[in-house]
GROMACS .gro file of C-alpha atoms in nm:
model
  198
    1MET     CA    1   0.419  -0.463  -1.317
    2SER     CA    2   0.324  -0.108  -1.232
    3SER     CA    3   0.108   0.071  -0.979
    4LEU     CA    4  -0.048   0.414  -1.005
    5LEU     CA    5  -0.064   0.619  -0.687
    6GLY     CA    6  -0.265   0.938  -0.694
    7PHE     CA    7  -0.168   1.196  -0.434
    8CYS     CA    8  -0.389   1.471  -0.571
    9SER     CA    9  -0.591   1.521  -0.252
   10PRO     CA   10  -0.675   1.343   0.073
   11THR     CA   11  -0.964   1.173  -0.109
   12CYS     CA   12  -0.787   1.069  -0.429
   13LYS     CA   13  -0.810   0.710  -0.551
   14LEU     CA   14  -0.532   0.459  -0.533
   15LEU     CA   15  -0.578   0.263  -0.855
   16LYS     CA   16  -0.336  -0.018  -0.776
   17ASN     CA   17  -0.237  -0.047  -0.415
   18GLN     CA   18  -0.031  -0.364  -0.380
   19SER     CA   19   0.290  -0.535  -0.482
   20PRO     CA   20   0.444  -0.878  -0.417
   21ARG     CA   21   0.636  -0.831  -0.092
   22SER     CA   22   0.949  -1.017  -0.192
   23GLN     CA   23   1.019  -0.891  -0.539
   24GLY     CA   24   1.084  -0.521  -0.542
   25ARG     CA   25   1.153  -0.366  -0.882
   26CYS     CA   26   0.781  -0.302  -0.940
   27VAL     CA   27   0.730   0.039  -1.104
   28ILE     CA   28   0.501   0.275  -0.915
   29THR     CA   29   0.351   0.571  -1.101
   30VAL     CA   30   0.248   0.882  -0.909
   31GLN     CA   31   0.012   1.136  -1.062
   32LEU     CA   32   0.077   1.488  -0.928
   33ALA     CA   33  -0.205   1.737  -0.873
   34ASP     CA   34  -0.187   2.090  -1.017
   35GLU     CA   35  -0.094   2.238  -0.679
   36GLU     CA   36   0.199   1.994  -0.651
   37LEU     CA   37   0.349   2.084  -0.989
   38THR     CA   38   0.658   2.297  -0.937
   39GLU     CA   39   0.948   2.445  -1.120
   40ASP     CA   40   1.290   2.282  -1.128
   41GLY     CA   41   1.480   2.257  -0.801
   42VAL     CA   42   1.244   2.012  -0.631
   43ASP     CA   43   1.302   1.639  -0.591
   44TYR     CA   44   1.028   1.392  -0.497
   45PHE     CA   45   1.062   1.084  -0.277
   46LEU     CA   46   0.834   0.804  -0.160
   47LEU     CA   47   0.857   0.691   0.202
   48PHE     CA   48   0.717   0.342   0.271
   49ALA     CA   49   0.653   0.301   0.645
   50GLY     CA   50   0.577  -0.050   0.770
   51SER     CA   51   0.575  -0.212   1.114
   52THR     CA   52   0.940  -0.321   1.104
   53GLN     CA   53   1.093  -0.160   0.796
   54ARG     CA   54   1.094   0.178   0.627
   55HIS     CA   55   1.205   0.239   0.270
   56LEU     CA   56   1.287   0.568   0.101
   57THR     CA   57   1.285   0.567  -0.279
   58SER     CA   58   1.370   0.842  -0.520
   59THR     CA   59   1.146   0.918  -0.816
   60LEU     CA   60   1.200   1.013  -1.178
   61ARG     CA   61   0.973   1.255  -1.358
   62SER     CA   62   0.825   1.079  -1.662
   63SER     CA   63   0.611   1.378  -1.767
   64HIS     CA   64   0.528   1.722  -1.628
   65ASP     CA   65   0.272   1.575  -1.384
   66THR     CA   66   0.385   1.212  -1.347
   67LEU     CA   67   0.656   1.050  -1.134
   68GLN     CA   68   0.784   0.693  -1.140
   69ALA     CA   69   0.970   0.499  -0.871
   70LEU     CA   70   1.078   0.141  -0.808
   71CYS     CA   71   0.884  -0.024  -0.530
   72PRO     CA   72   1.121  -0.181  -0.275
   73ALA     CA   73   1.097  -0.538  -0.152
   74HIS     CA   74   0.955  -0.564   0.200
   75ASP     CA   75   1.019  -0.806   0.487
   76CYS     CA   76   0.658  -0.912   0.551
   77CYS     CA   77   0.309  -0.907   0.408
   78GLU     CA   78   0.134  -0.602   0.546
   79ALA     CA   79  -0.031  -0.271   0.463
   80VAL     CA   80   0.211   0.021   0.486
   81PHE     CA   81   0.176   0.396   0.450
   82VAL     CA   82   0.337   0.554   0.144
   83THR     CA   83   0.408   0.925   0.179
   84LEU     CA   84   0.498   1.143  -0.118
   85CYS     CA   85   0.752   1.406  -0.010
   86SER     CA   86   0.914   1.695  -0.194
   87ALA     CA   87   1.262   1.825  -0.113
   88SER     CA   88   1.385   2.162  -0.234
   89ARG     CA   89   1.746   2.171  -0.346
   90GLY     CA   90   1.813   2.541  -0.281
   91PRO     CA   91   2.115   2.740  -0.397
   92PRO     CA   92   2.465   2.618  -0.302
   93GLU     CA   93   2.512   2.909  -0.058
   94ASP     CA   94   2.192   2.818   0.131
   95LEU     CA   95   2.287   2.699   0.483
   96ASN     CA   96   1.963   2.500   0.521
   97PRO     CA   97   1.895   2.334   0.182
   98GLY     CA   98   1.668   2.035   0.136
   99HIS     CA   99   1.349   2.151   0.307
  100VAL     CA  100   1.127   1.838   0.303
  101THR     CA  101   0.749   1.868   0.270
  102PRO     CA  102   0.504   1.575   0.291
  103LEU     CA  103   0.247   1.612   0.011
  104GLY     CA  104   0.014   1.316   0.057
  105GLU     CA  105  -0.020   0.968   0.201
  106HIS     CA  106  -0.181   0.641   0.090
  107ARG     CA  107  -0.204   0.284   0.212
  108PHE     CA  108  -0.015   0.029   0.008
  109SER     CA  109  -0.009  -0.349   0.062
  110PHE     CA  110   0.277  -0.590   0.025
  111VAL     CA  111   0.114  -0.926  -0.049
  112GLN     CA  112   0.218  -1.291  -0.056
  113ASP     CA  113   0.297  -1.427  -0.399
  114LEU     CA  114   0.377  -1.762  -0.562
  115ALA     CA  115   0.748  -1.684  -0.595
  116PHE     CA  116   0.779  -1.612  -0.223
  117ASP     CA  117   0.588  -1.930  -0.135
  118MET     CA  118   0.821  -2.129  -0.362
  119ALA     CA  119   1.131  -1.966  -0.212
  120GLN     CA  120   1.016  -2.050   0.142
  121PHE     CA  121   0.942  -2.409   0.036
  122LEU     CA  122   1.283  -2.453  -0.129
  123VAL     CA  123   1.470  -2.309   0.170
  124SER     CA  124   1.275  -2.522   0.418
  125THR     CA  125   1.332  -2.846   0.224
  126ALA     CA  126   1.701  -2.802   0.132
  127GLY     CA  127   1.901  -3.110   0.226
  128ARG     CA  128   1.598  -3.321   0.319
  129SER     CA  129   1.562  -3.653   0.137
  130ASP     CA  130   1.182  -3.624   0.152
  131GLY     CA  131   1.186  -3.255   0.067
  132LEU     CA  132   1.011  -3.285  -0.266
  133ASP     CA  133   0.752  -3.548  -0.166
  134GLY     CA  134   0.412  -3.417  -0.260
  135ALA     CA  135   0.551  -3.114  -0.440
  136LEU     CA  136   0.363  -2.998  -0.745
  137LEU     CA  137   0.592  -3.018  -1.046
  138LEU     CA  138   0.576  -2.720  -1.277
  139ASP     CA  139   0.570  -2.933  -1.592
  140GLU     CA  140   0.253  -3.101  -1.462
  141CYS     CA  141   0.089  -2.756  -1.451
  142GLN     CA  142   0.158  -2.695  -1.822
  143ILE     CA  143   0.280  -2.342  -1.757
  144PRO     CA  144   0.384  -2.166  -2.081
  145LEU     CA  145   0.759  -2.111  -2.126
  146GLN     CA  146   0.730  -1.733  -2.101
  147GLU     CA  147   0.547  -1.764  -1.767
  148CYS     CA  148   0.815  -2.006  -1.640
  149GLU     CA  149   1.086  -1.754  -1.729
  150ARG     CA  150   0.897  -1.480  -1.545
  151LEU     CA  151   0.854  -1.714  -1.248
  152ASP     CA  152   1.230  -1.784  -1.251
  153GLU     CA  153   1.301  -1.410  -1.228
  154SER     CA  154   1.046  -1.367  -0.950
  155LEU     CA  155   1.186  -1.665  -0.760
  156GLU     CA  156   1.537  -1.521  -0.789
  157LEU     CA  157   1.418  -1.192  -0.640
  158ALA     CA  158   1.225  -1.372  -0.366
  159LEU     CA  159   1.531  -1.577  -0.267
  160HIS     CA  160   1.743  -1.263  -0.269
  161HIS     CA  161   1.511  -1.093  -0.017
  162LEU     CA  162   1.429  -1.397   0.197
  163LEU     CA  163   1.583  -1.411   0.544
  164LEU     CA  164   1.765  -1.744   0.562
  165PRO     CA  165   1.791  -1.936   0.891
  166PRO     CA  166   2.130  -1.919   1.066
  167GLY     CA  167   2.367  -2.180   0.923
  168TRP     CA  168   2.138  -2.253   0.630
  169SER     CA  169   2.301  -2.436   0.340
  170LEU     CA  170   2.169  -2.544   0.004
  171LEU     CA  171   2.294  -2.894   0.092
  172GLY     CA  172   2.125  -2.899   0.432
  173ASN     CA  173   2.299  -2.905   0.768
  174LYS     CA  174   2.341  -3.280   0.827
  175LEU     CA  175   2.583  -3.393   0.560
  176SER     CA  176   2.801  -3.700   0.601
  177ASN     CA  177   3.045  -3.892   0.386
  178SER     CA  178   3.042  -4.267   0.323
  179THR     CA  179   3.208  -4.338   0.661
  180GLY     CA  180   2.943  -4.143   0.853
  181GLU     CA  181   3.156  -3.839   0.932
  182LEU     CA  182   2.970  -3.512   0.930
  183LEU     CA  183   3.093  -3.282   0.658
  184ALA     CA  184   3.074  -2.906   0.646
  185PRO     CA  185   2.882  -2.776   0.345
  186CYS     CA  186   3.087  -2.639   0.059
  187ASN     CA  187   3.171  -2.276   0.122
  188SER     CA  188   3.026  -2.176  -0.214
  189LEU     CA  189   2.682  -2.301  -0.110
  190THR     CA  190   2.648  -2.155   0.238
  191GLN     CA  191   2.398  -1.895   0.349
  192GLU     CA  192   2.643  -1.608   0.307
  193ASN     CA  193   2.726  -1.693  -0.052
  194VAL     CA  194   2.379  -1.790  -0.174
  195GLN     CA  195   2.271  -1.426  -0.152
  196GLU     CA  196   2.572  -1.323  -0.361
  197LYS     CA  197   2.511  -1.590  -0.624
  198ILE     CA  198   2.146  -1.500  -0.666
   0.00000   0.00000   0.00000
């Protein structure tokens, strides 16, 4: 998935202005205007400013007038401001290197997606005996194998970025053995380790 951001002027068009909020790793392409093209010694960054989170991503130059960056995952569905900034490197003896200049700003939306909905559903139903009642089974949808693999990757990213409730466990929080004693969930399946395993 890729997005093209144009920062050529205050009135430039934003051709694709959204990304699934939970996934990250979406490639964003920025088209530079003639006045923004510079010699070596300048780095470009994208600053995503939302209501509760800010992200700063570096860019790579893919051609003389095009930059690419990975879109970060975000904590909620919302429109954010994306600012393209340039930073001069300056010579090593310069006492004040890294002068940062904002070059342009656009609105960008982090939107809800199927993978995030599935991740929330799986987390909310973990350990419940009725957790899958009424759930739509993927094989009933006749989703092609390639789409299922892509959905698996998206679900993995969504689970990685999802905030889990305190004490959440894949096995639920009310486990008991055959005598009725409450058991602690296996350490390898607790909230802290699920993030590492994903």
